[in-house]
Coordinates of N, CA and C in Angstrom, one line a residue:
M1059 N -117.0 -141.6 -69.6 CA -118.0 -142.3 -70.4 C -119.1 -141.2 -70.8
N1060 N -119.3 -140.2 -69.9 CA -120.3 -139.2 -70.2 C -120.1 -138.5 -71.5
I1061 N -118.8 -138.1 -71.8 CA -118.5 -137.4 -73.0 C -118.7 -138.3 -74.2
L1062 N -118.3 -139.6 -74.1 CA -118.5 -140.6 -75.2 C -120.0 -140.7 -75.4
G1063 N -120.8 -140.8 -74.4 CA -122.2 -140.9 -74.6 C -122.8 -139.7 -75.4
I1064 N -122.4 -138.5 -75.0 CA -122.8 -137.3 -75.7 C -122.4 -137.4 -77.2
V1065 N -121.1 -137.8 -77.4 CA -120.6 -137.9 -78.8 C -121.4 -138.9 -79.6
I1066 N -121.7 -140.0 -79.0 CA -122.5 -141.0 -79.7 C -123.9 -140.4 -80.2
L1067 N -124.5 -139.8 -79.2 CA -125.8 -139.2 -79.5 C -125.7 -138.1 -80.6
I1068 N -124.7 -137.2 -80.4 CA -124.6 -136.1 -81.4 C -124.3 -136.7 -82.8
I1069 N -123.5 -137.7 -82.9 CA -123.2 -138.2 -84.2 C -124.5 -138.9 -84.8
F1070 N -125.2 -139.7 -84.0 CA -126.4 -140.4 -84.5 C -127.4 -139.4 -84.9
Y1071 N -127.8 -138.4 -84.1 CA -128.9 -137.5 -84.5 C -128.4 -136.4 -85.5
S1072 N -127.1 -136.2 -85.6 CA -126.6 -135.3 -86.7 C -126.8 -136.0 -88.0
I1073 N -126.6 -137.3 -88.1 CA -126.8 -138.1 -89.3 C -128.3 -138.0 -89.7
Y1074 N -129.1 -138.2 -88.7 CA -130.6 -138.2 -88.9 C -131.1 -136.9 -89.4
L1075 N -130.8 -135.8 -88.6 CA -131.2 -134.5 -88.9 C -130.5 -134.0 -90.2
G1076 N -129.3 -134.3 -90.4 CA -128.5 -133.8 -91.6 C -129.2 -134.4 -92.8
K1077 N -129.5 -135.7 -92.8 CA -130.1 -136.3 -94.0 C -131.5 -135.7 -94.2
M1078 N -132.3 -135.4 -93.2 CA -133.6 -134.7 -93.3 C -133.4 -133.4 -94.0
I1079 N -132.4 -132.6 -93.6 CA -132.2 -131.3 -94.1 C -131.8 -131.3 -95.6
L1080 N -130.9 -132.3 -95.9 CA -130.5 -132.4 -97.3 C -131.6 -132.9 -98.2
Q1081 N -132.5 -133.8 -97.7 CA -133.6 -134.2 -98.5 C -134.7 -133.1 -98.6
K1082 N -134.8 -132.3 -97.6 CA -135.8 -131.2 -97.6 C -135.4 -130.2 -98.7
K1083 N -134.1 -129.9 -98.9 CA -133.6 -129.0 -99.9 C -133.9 -129.6 -101.3
K1084 N -134.1 -130.9 -101.4 CA -134.5 -131.5 -102.7 C -136.0 -131.6 -102.8
G1085 N -136.8 -131.1 -101.8 CA -138.2 -131.2 -101.9 C -138.8 -132.5 -101.4
I1086 N -137.9 -133.3 -100.6 CA -138.4 -134.6 -100.1 C -138.7 -134.5 -98.7
Q1087 N -139.9 -134.9 -98.3 CA -140.3 -134.9 -96.9 C -139.9 -136.3 -96.3
T1088 N -138.8 -136.3 -95.5 CA -138.2 -137.5 -94.9 C -139.1 -138.1 -93.8
D1089 N -139.6 -137.2 -93.0 CA -140.4 -137.7 -91.8 C -141.8 -137.9 -92.3
Q1090 N -142.1 -139.2 -92.5 CA -143.5 -139.6 -92.9 C -144.2 -140.2 -91.7
M1091 N -143.6 -140.2 -90.5 CA -144.2 -140.9 -89.4 C -145.5 -140.3 -89.0
A1092 N -146.6 -141.1 -89.1 CA -148.0 -140.7 -88.7 C -148.4 -139.4 -89.3
K1093 N -148.0 -139.2 -90.6 CA -148.4 -138.0 -91.3 C -149.2 -138.4 -92.5
N1094 N -150.3 -137.7 -92.8 CA -151.1 -137.8 -94.0 C -151.6 -139.3 -94.2
K1095 N -152.0 -139.9 -93.1 CA -152.4 -141.3 -93.1 C -153.8 -141.4 -92.5
Q1096 N -154.5 -142.4 -92.9 CA -155.8 -142.7 -92.2 C -155.4 -143.1 -90.8
K1097 N -156.4 -142.9 -89.9 CA -156.2 -143.3 -88.5 C -156.3 -144.8 -88.4
N1098 N -155.4 -145.6 -88.9 CA -155.4 -147.0 -88.8 C -154.2 -147.6 -88.0
K1099 N -154.0 -148.9 -88.2 CA -152.9 -149.5 -87.4 C -151.5 -148.9 -87.7
V1100 N -151.2 -148.7 -89.0 CA -150.0 -148.1 -89.4 C -149.8 -146.7 -88.7
F1101 N -150.8 -145.9 -88.8 CA -150.8 -144.5 -88.2 C -150.4 -144.6 -86.7
Y1102 N -151.1 -145.5 -85.9 CA -150.9 -145.6 -84.5 C -149.6 -146.2 -84.1
I1103 N -149.1 -147.1 -84.9 CA -147.8 -147.7 -84.6 C -146.7 -146.6 -84.8
E1104 N -146.9 -145.9 -85.9 CA -145.9 -144.8 -86.2 C -146.0 -143.7 -85.2
L1105 N -147.2 -143.3 -84.7 CA -147.3 -142.3 -83.7 C -146.7 -142.7 -82.4
I1106 N -147.0 -143.9 -82.0 CA -146.4 -144.4 -80.7 C -144.9 -144.5 -80.8
L1107 N -144.4 -145.0 -82.0 CA -143.0 -145.1 -82.2 C -142.3 -143.7 -82.1
K1108 N -142.9 -142.7 -82.7 CA -142.4 -141.4 -82.7 C -142.2 -140.9 -81.3
I1109 N -143.3 -141.1 -80.5 CA -143.3 -140.6 -79.1 C -142.2 -141.4 -78.3
A1110 N -142.1 -142.7 -78.6 CA -141.2 -143.6 -77.9 C -139.7 -143.2 -78.2
T1111 N -139.4 -142.9 -79.5 CA -138.1 -142.5 -79.8 C -137.7 -141.2 -79.3
Y1112 N -138.6 -140.2 -79.2 CA -138.3 -138.9 -78.6 C -138.1 -139.1 -77.1
M1113 N -138.9 -139.9 -76.5 CA -138.7 -140.2 -75.0 C -137.4 -140.8 -74.7
V1114 N -137.0 -141.8 -75.5 CA -135.7 -142.4 -75.3 C -134.6 -141.4 -75.3
V1115 N -134.6 -140.5 -76.3 CA -133.5 -139.5 -76.4 C -133.5 -138.7 -75.1
L1116 N -134.6 -138.3 -74.6 CA -134.7 -137.5 -73.4 C -134.1 -138.3 -72.2
I1117 N -134.6 -139.5 -72.1 CA -134.1 -140.4 -71.0 C -132.6 -140.7 -71.1
E1118 N -132.1 -140.8 -72.3 CA -130.6 -141.0 -72.6 C -129.9 -139.8 -72.1
I1119 N -130.3 -138.6 -72.5 CA -129.6 -137.4 -72.0 C -129.6 -137.2 -70.5
I1120 N -130.8 -137.5 -69.9 CA -130.9 -137.4 -68.5 C -129.9 -138.4 -67.8
S1121 N -129.9 -139.6 -68.4 CA -129.1 -140.7 -67.8 C -127.6 -140.4 -67.9
I1122 N -127.2 -139.7 -68.9 CA -125.7 -139.3 -69.1 C -125.3 -138.5 -67.9
F1123 N -126.2 -137.6 -67.4 CA -125.8 -136.6 -66.4 C -126.2 -137.0 -65.0
T1124 N -127.1 -138.0 -64.9 CA -127.6 -138.3 -63.5 C -127.5 -139.7 -63.1
A1125 N -127.2 -140.6 -64.0 CA -127.3 -142.1 -63.6 C -126.0 -142.8 -63.9
P1126 N -125.0 -142.7 -63.0 CA -123.8 -143.5 -63.3 C -124.1 -145.0 -63.2
S1127 N -123.7 -145.7 -64.2 CA -124.0 -147.1 -64.3 C -123.4 -147.9 -63.1
Q1128 N -124.2 -148.9 -62.6 CA -123.7 -149.8 -61.6 C -123.3 -151.1 -62.1
L1129 N -123.3 -151.2 -63.5 CA -122.9 -152.4 -64.1 C -121.4 -152.5 -64.1
P1130 N -120.9 -153.8 -64.2 CA -119.4 -154.0 -64.3 C -118.8 -153.2 -65.5
Q1131 N -117.6 -152.9 -65.4 CA -116.9 -152.1 -66.4 C -117.0 -152.8 -67.8
V1132 N -116.9 -154.1 -67.9 CA -117.0 -154.8 -69.1 C -118.3 -154.5 -69.9
F1133 N -119.4 -154.4 -69.1 CA -120.7 -154.1 -69.7 C -120.7 -152.6 -70.3
I1134 N -120.1 -151.7 -69.5 CA -120.0 -150.3 -69.9 C -119.2 -150.2 -71.1
I1135 N -118.1 -150.8 -71.2 CA -117.2 -150.8 -72.4 C -117.9 -151.4 -73.6
S1136 N -118.6 -152.5 -73.4 CA -119.3 -153.2 -74.4 C -120.4 -152.3 -74.9
G1137 N -121.1 -151.6 -74.0 CA -122.1 -150.6 -74.4 C -121.6 -149.5 -75.3
A1138 N -120.4 -149.0 -74.9 CA -119.8 -147.9 -75.7 C -119.5 -148.4 -77.1
I1139 N -118.9 -149.6 -77.2 CA -118.6 -150.2 -78.5 C -119.9 -150.4 -79.3
L1140 N -120.9 -150.9 -78.7 CA -122.2 -151.1 -79.3 C -122.8 -149.8 -79.8
G1141 N -122.7 -148.7 -79.0 CA -123.2 -147.4 -79.4 C -122.5 -146.8 -80.6
I1142 N -121.1 -147.0 -80.6 CA -120.3 -146.5 -81.8 C -120.7 -147.3 -83.0
T1143 N -120.9 -148.6 -82.8 CA -121.3 -149.5 -83.9 C -122.6 -149.1 -84.5
G1144 N -123.5 -148.7 -83.6 CA -124.8 -148.3 -84.0 C -124.7 -147.0 -84.9
D1145 N -123.9 -146.1 -84.5 CA -123.6 -144.9 -85.3 C -123.1 -145.3 -86.7
I1146 N -122.2 -146.2 -86.8 CA -121.6 -146.6 -88.1 C -122.6 -147.3 -88.9
I1147 N -123.4 -148.2 -88.3 CA -124.4 -148.9 -89.1 C -125.5 -147.9 -89.6
F1148 N -125.9 -147.0 -88.8 CA -126.9 -146.1 -89.2 C -126.4 -145.2 -90.3
A1149 N -125.2 -144.7 -90.2 CA -124.6 -143.8 -91.2 C -124.6 -144.6 -92.5
A1150 N -124.1 -145.8 -92.5 CA -124.0 -146.6 -93.7 C -125.4 -146.8 -94.3
A1151 N -126.4 -147.1 -93.5 CA -127.8 -147.3 -94.0 C -128.3 -146.0 -94.7
V1152 N -128.2 -144.9 -94.0 CA -128.7 -143.6 -94.5 C -128.0 -143.2 -95.8
F1153 N -126.7 -143.4 -95.8 CA -125.9 -143.1 -97.0 C -126.3 -144.0 -98.2
T1154 N -126.5 -145.3 -97.9 CA -126.8 -146.2 -99.0 C -128.2 -146.0 -99.6
M1155 N -129.1 -145.6 -98.7 CA -130.5 -145.4 -99.1 C -130.6 -144.2 -100.1
Q1156 N -129.7 -143.3 -100.0 CA -129.7 -142.1 -100.8 C -131.1 -141.4 -100.6
D1157 N -131.8 -141.0 -101.7 CA -133.0 -140.3 -101.6 C -134.2 -141.2 -101.4
S1158 N -134.0 -142.5 -101.2 CA -135.2 -143.4 -100.9 C -135.4 -143.5 -99.4
W1159 N -134.5 -142.9 -98.6 CA -134.7 -143.1 -97.2 C -135.8 -142.2 -96.7
R1160 N -136.7 -142.8 -95.8 CA -137.8 -142.1 -95.2 C -137.9 -142.7 -93.7
A1161 N -138.4 -141.8 -92.9 CA -138.8 -142.2 -91.5 C -140.3 -142.4 -91.6
G1162 N -140.7 -143.7 -91.6 CA -142.1 -144.0 -91.7 C -142.4 -144.5 -93.1
I1163 N -143.6 -145.0 -93.3 CA -144.0 -145.5 -94.6 C -144.5 -144.4 -95.5
A1164 N -143.8 -144.2 -96.6 CA -144.1 -143.2 -97.5 C -145.0 -143.7 -98.7
E1165 N -146.3 -143.8 -98.4 CA -147.2 -144.4 -99.3 C -147.3 -143.6 -100.6
N1166 N -147.1 -142.3 -100.6 CA -147.3 -141.5 -101.7 C -146.0 -141.1 -102.4
D1167 N -144.9 -141.5 -101.9 CA -143.6 -141.2 -102.5 C -143.2 -142.4 -103.4
K1168 N -142.5 -142.0 -104.5 CA -141.9 -143.0 -105.3 C -140.5 -143.3 -104.8
T1169 N -140.2 -144.4 -104.3 CA -138.9 -144.8 -103.8 C -138.4 -146.1 -104.5
Q1170 N -137.2 -146.4 -104.3 CA -136.6 -147.6 -104.9 C -136.3 -148.6 -103.8
I1171 N -136.3 -149.9 -104.2 CA -135.8 -150.9 -103.3 C -134.3 -150.9 -103.3
I1172 N -133.7 -150.8 -102.1 CA -132.2 -150.8 -102.0 C -131.8 -152.1 -101.5
T1173 N -130.9 -152.8 -102.3 CA -130.3 -154.1 -101.9 C -128.8 -154.2 -101.9
N1174 N -128.2 -153.0 -102.1 CA -126.7 -153.0 -102.2 C -126.1 -152.5 -100.9
G1175 N -124.8 -152.4 -100.8 CA -124.1 -151.9 -99.6 C -124.5 -152.7 -98.4
I1176 N -124.7 -152.0 -97.3 CA -125.1 -152.6 -96.1 C -126.4 -153.4 -96.1
Y1177 N -127.2 -153.1 -97.1 CA -128.5 -153.8 -97.3 C -128.3 -155.2 -97.9
K1178 N -127.0 -155.6 -98.2 CA -126.7 -156.9 -98.6 C -126.7 -157.8 -97.3
F1179 N -126.6 -157.2 -96.2 CA -126.4 -157.9 -94.9 C -127.5 -157.7 -93.9
S1180 N -128.3 -156.7 -94.1 CA -129.4 -156.4 -93.2 C -130.5 -155.7 -94.0
R1181 N -131.8 -156.2 -93.9 CA -132.9 -155.6 -94.5 C -133.3 -154.3 -93.8
N1182 N -132.9 -154.1 -92.6 CA -133.2 -153.0 -91.8 C -132.1 -152.4 -91.0
P1183 N -131.0 -152.0 -91.7 CA -129.8 -151.5 -91.0 C -130.0 -150.2 -90.2
A1184 N -130.9 -149.4 -90.7 CA -131.2 -148.1 -89.9 C -131.8 -148.5 -88.6
F1185 N -132.8 -149.4 -88.6 CA -133.4 -149.8 -87.3 C -132.4 -150.6 -86.4
L1186 N -131.5 -151.4 -87.1 CA -130.4 -152.0 -86.3 C -129.5 -151.0 -85.6
G1187 N -129.2 -149.9 -86.4 CA -128.4 -148.9 -85.8 C -129.1 -148.3 -84.5
F1188 N -130.4 -148.0 -84.6 CA -131.1 -147.5 -83.5 C -131.0 -148.5 -82.3
D1189 N -131.3 -149.7 -82.6 CA -131.2 -150.8 -81.5 C -129.9 -150.8 -80.9
C1190 N -128.8 -150.8 -81.7 CA -127.4 -150.8 -81.1 C -127.2 -149.6 -80.2
V1191 N -127.6 -148.5 -80.6 CA -127.4 -147.3 -79.8 C -128.2 -147.4 -78.5
Y1192 N -129.5 -147.8 -78.6 CA -130.3 -148.0 -77.4 C -129.7 -149.0 -76.4
I1193 N -129.4 -150.2 -76.9 CA -128.8 -151.2 -76.0 C -127.5 -150.7 -75.5
G1194 N -126.7 -150.1 -76.3 CA -125.4 -149.6 -75.8 C -125.6 -148.6 -74.7
F1195 N -126.5 -147.7 -74.8 CA -126.8 -146.7 -73.8 C -127.3 -147.4 -72.5
V1196 N -128.1 -148.4 -72.6 CA -128.6 -149.1 -71.4 C -127.3 -149.7 -70.7
L1197 N -126.4 -150.3 -71.4 CA -125.2 -150.9 -70.8 C -124.3 -149.8 -70.2
M1198 N -124.2 -148.6 -70.9 CA -123.3 -147.6 -70.5 C -123.8 -146.8 -69.3
F1199 N -125.1 -146.6 -69.2 CA -125.8 -145.7 -68.2 C -127.0 -146.4 -67.6
F1200 N -126.8 -147.6 -67.2 CA -127.9 -148.5 -66.8 C -128.8 -147.8 -65.7
N1201 N -130.0 -147.7 -65.9 CA -131.0 -147.4 -64.9 C -132.4 -147.9 -65.4
V1202 N -133.3 -148.2 -64.5 CA -134.6 -148.8 -64.9 C -135.4 -148.0 -65.9
P1203 N -135.6 -146.7 -65.7 CA -136.3 -146.0 -66.7 C -135.7 -146.1 -68.1
L1204 N -134.4 -146.0 -68.2 CA -133.7 -146.1 -69.5 C -134.0 -147.5 -70.1
L1205 N -133.8 -148.5 -69.3 CA -134.1 -149.9 -69.7 C -135.5 -150.1 -70.2
L1206 N -136.5 -149.6 -69.5 CA -137.9 -149.8 -69.9 C -138.2 -149.0 -71.1
F1207 N -137.8 -147.7 -71.2 CA -138.1 -146.9 -72.4 C -137.3 -147.5 -73.6
S1208 N -136.1 -148.0 -73.5 CA -135.4 -148.6 -74.6 C -136.1 -149.9 -75.1
I1209 N -136.5 -150.7 -74.2 CA -137.2 -151.9 -74.6 C -138.5 -151.6 -75.3
F1210 N -139.2 -150.6 -74.8 CA -140.4 -150.1 -75.5 C -140.1 -149.6 -76.9
A1211 N -139.1 -148.8 -77.0 CA -138.8 -148.2 -78.3 C -138.3 -149.3 -79.3
I1212 N -137.5 -150.2 -78.8 CA -137.1 -151.3 -79.7 C -138.2 -152.2 -80.1
T1213 N -139.2 -152.4 -79.2 CA -140.4 -153.1 -79.6 C -141.2 -152.4 -80.7
M1214 N -141.3 -151.1 -80.5 CA -142.1 -150.3 -81.5 C -141.3 -150.2 -82.8
L1215 N -140.0 -150.2 -82.8 CA -139.2 -150.2 -84.0 C -139.5 -151.6 -84.8
H1216 N -139.6 -152.6 -84.0 CA -139.8 -154.0 -84.6 C -141.2 -154.0 -85.2
L1217 N -142.2 -153.4 -84.5 CA -143.5 -153.4 -85.1 C -143.6 -152.5 -86.4
Q1218 N -142.8 -151.5 -86.4 CA -142.7 -150.7 -87.6 C -142.0 -151.5 -88.8
I1219 N -141.0 -152.2 -88.5 CA -140.4 -153.1 -89.5 C -141.4 -154.0 -90.1
L1220 N -142.3 -154.7 -89.2 CA -143.3 -155.6 -89.7 C -144.3 -154.9 -90.6
Q1221 N -144.6 -153.6 -90.3 CA -145.5 -152.8 -91.2 C -144.8 -152.5 -92.5
E1222 N -143.6 -152.1 -92.4 CA -142.8 -151.8 -93.7 C -142.7 -153.0 -94.5
E1223 N -142.5 -154.2 -93.9 CA -142.3 -155.4 -94.8 C -143.6 -155.7 -95.5
Q1224 N -144.7 -155.5 -94.9 CA -146.0 -155.7 -95.6 C -146.1 -154.7 -96.8
Y1225 N -145.8 -153.4 -96.5 CA -145.8 -152.4 -97.5 C -144.9 -152.7 -98.7
L1226 N -143.6 -153.1 -98.4 CA -142.6 -153.4 -99.4 C -143.0 -154.6 -100.2
T1227 N -143.6 -155.6 -99.6 CA -144.1 -156.7 -100.4 C -145.2 -156.3 -101.3
K1228 N -146.1 -155.5 -100.9 CA -147.2 -155.0 -101.7 C -146.7 -154.1 -102.8
T1229 N -145.7 -153.3 -102.5 CA -145.2 -152.3 -103.5 C -144.2 -152.9 -104.5
F1230 N -143.3 -153.8 -104.0 CA -142.2 -154.3 -104.9 C -142.4 -155.7 -105.3
G1231 N -143.4 -156.4 -104.7 CA -143.7 -157.8 -105.1 C -142.6 -158.8 -105.0
E1232 N -142.4 -159.5 -106.1 CA -141.4 -160.6 -106.2 C -140.0 -160.1 -105.9
T1233 N -139.7 -158.9 -106.3 CA -138.4 -158.3 -106.1 C -138.1 -158.3 -104.6
Y1234 N -139.0 -157.8 -103.8 CA -138.8 -157.7 -102.4 C -138.8 -159.1 -101.8
I1235 N -139.7 -160.0 -102.2 CA -139.8 -161.3 -101.6 C -138.5 -162.1 -101.9
N1236 N -137.9 -162.0 -103.1 CA -136.6 -162.6 -103.3 C -135.5 -162.0 -102.4
Y1237 N -135.5 -160.7 -102.3 CA -134.5 -160.1 -101.4 C -134.7 -160.6 -100.0
K1238 N -136.0 -160.6 -99.5 CA -136.3 -161.1 -98.2 C -135.9 -162.5 -97.9
N1239 N -135.9 -163.3 -99.0 CA -135.5 -164.7 -98.9 C -133.9 -164.9 -98.8
K1240 N -133.2 -163.8 -99.1 CA -131.7 -163.9 -99.1 C -131.1 -163.2 -97.9
V1241 N -131.7 -162.1 -97.4 CA -131.1 -161.3 -96.4 C -132.0 -161.3 -95.1
C1242 N -131.4 -161.4 -94.0 CA -132.1 -161.5 -92.7 C -132.6 -160.1 -92.3
R1243 N -133.7 -160.1 -91.5 CA -134.3 -158.9 -91.1 C -133.4 -157.9 -90.4
Y1244 N -132.5 -158.5 -89.5 CA -131.6 -157.6 -88.7 C -130.2 -157.7 -89.2
F1245 N -129.7 -158.9 -89.3 CA -128.3 -159.1 -89.7 C -128.0 -160.5 -90.2
G1246 N -127.4 -160.5 -91.4 CA -126.9 -161.8 -91.9 C -127.6 -162.2 -93.3
R1247 N -127.0 -163.1 -93.9 CA -127.5 -163.6 -95.2 C -128.0 -165.0 -94.9
K1248 N -129.1 -165.4 -95.7 CA -129.7 -166.7 -95.5 C -129.0 -167.6 -96.5
N1249 N -128.7 -168.8 -96.0 CA -128.1 -169.8 -96.9 C -129.2 -170.4 -97.8
K1250 N -128.8 -170.6 -99.0 CA -129.7 -171.3 -100.0 C -129.3 -172.7 -100.1
F1251 N -130.3 -173.6 -99.9 CA -130.0 -175.1 -100.0 C -130.3 -175.6 -101.4

């Protein structure tokens, strides 16, 4: 399981860093988290989220090498499947967003609203990918610090989603509201009656 855990992390963060490098070559600053912003609610949520996501990676790596899970095998296997699923979802999200993908709210960038591909089934598939990897790792390499840091990071990701929804509503208006009424925040489409 240790090798699979390493592979899941390498794939996930290679997608993340690879996309950042490709966008940087085009003059796009992908990482907008807590940068060039007033010291307001958005800034502090993004700053804490950034710290939380870095800490989770560190705890995940430590857990791979020091914390064999005491959970039943079915949980460990489920965690591996969830981690792999997280990689796939994240890759699909980043690929579909093309050059509109940012980490953080890009108030000064001109981006497009994306509603095709995986975004037909999730308004936040990149965040869903993070959550799947985090939960998968908790199941694969269960320990209390990993559980606590993962819960904290997932909570911060959710707060970021709420911030982004406000920004997207303000920026794209009715177009985003209509999209929001059709597609669930994490996964699924809403039935119209």
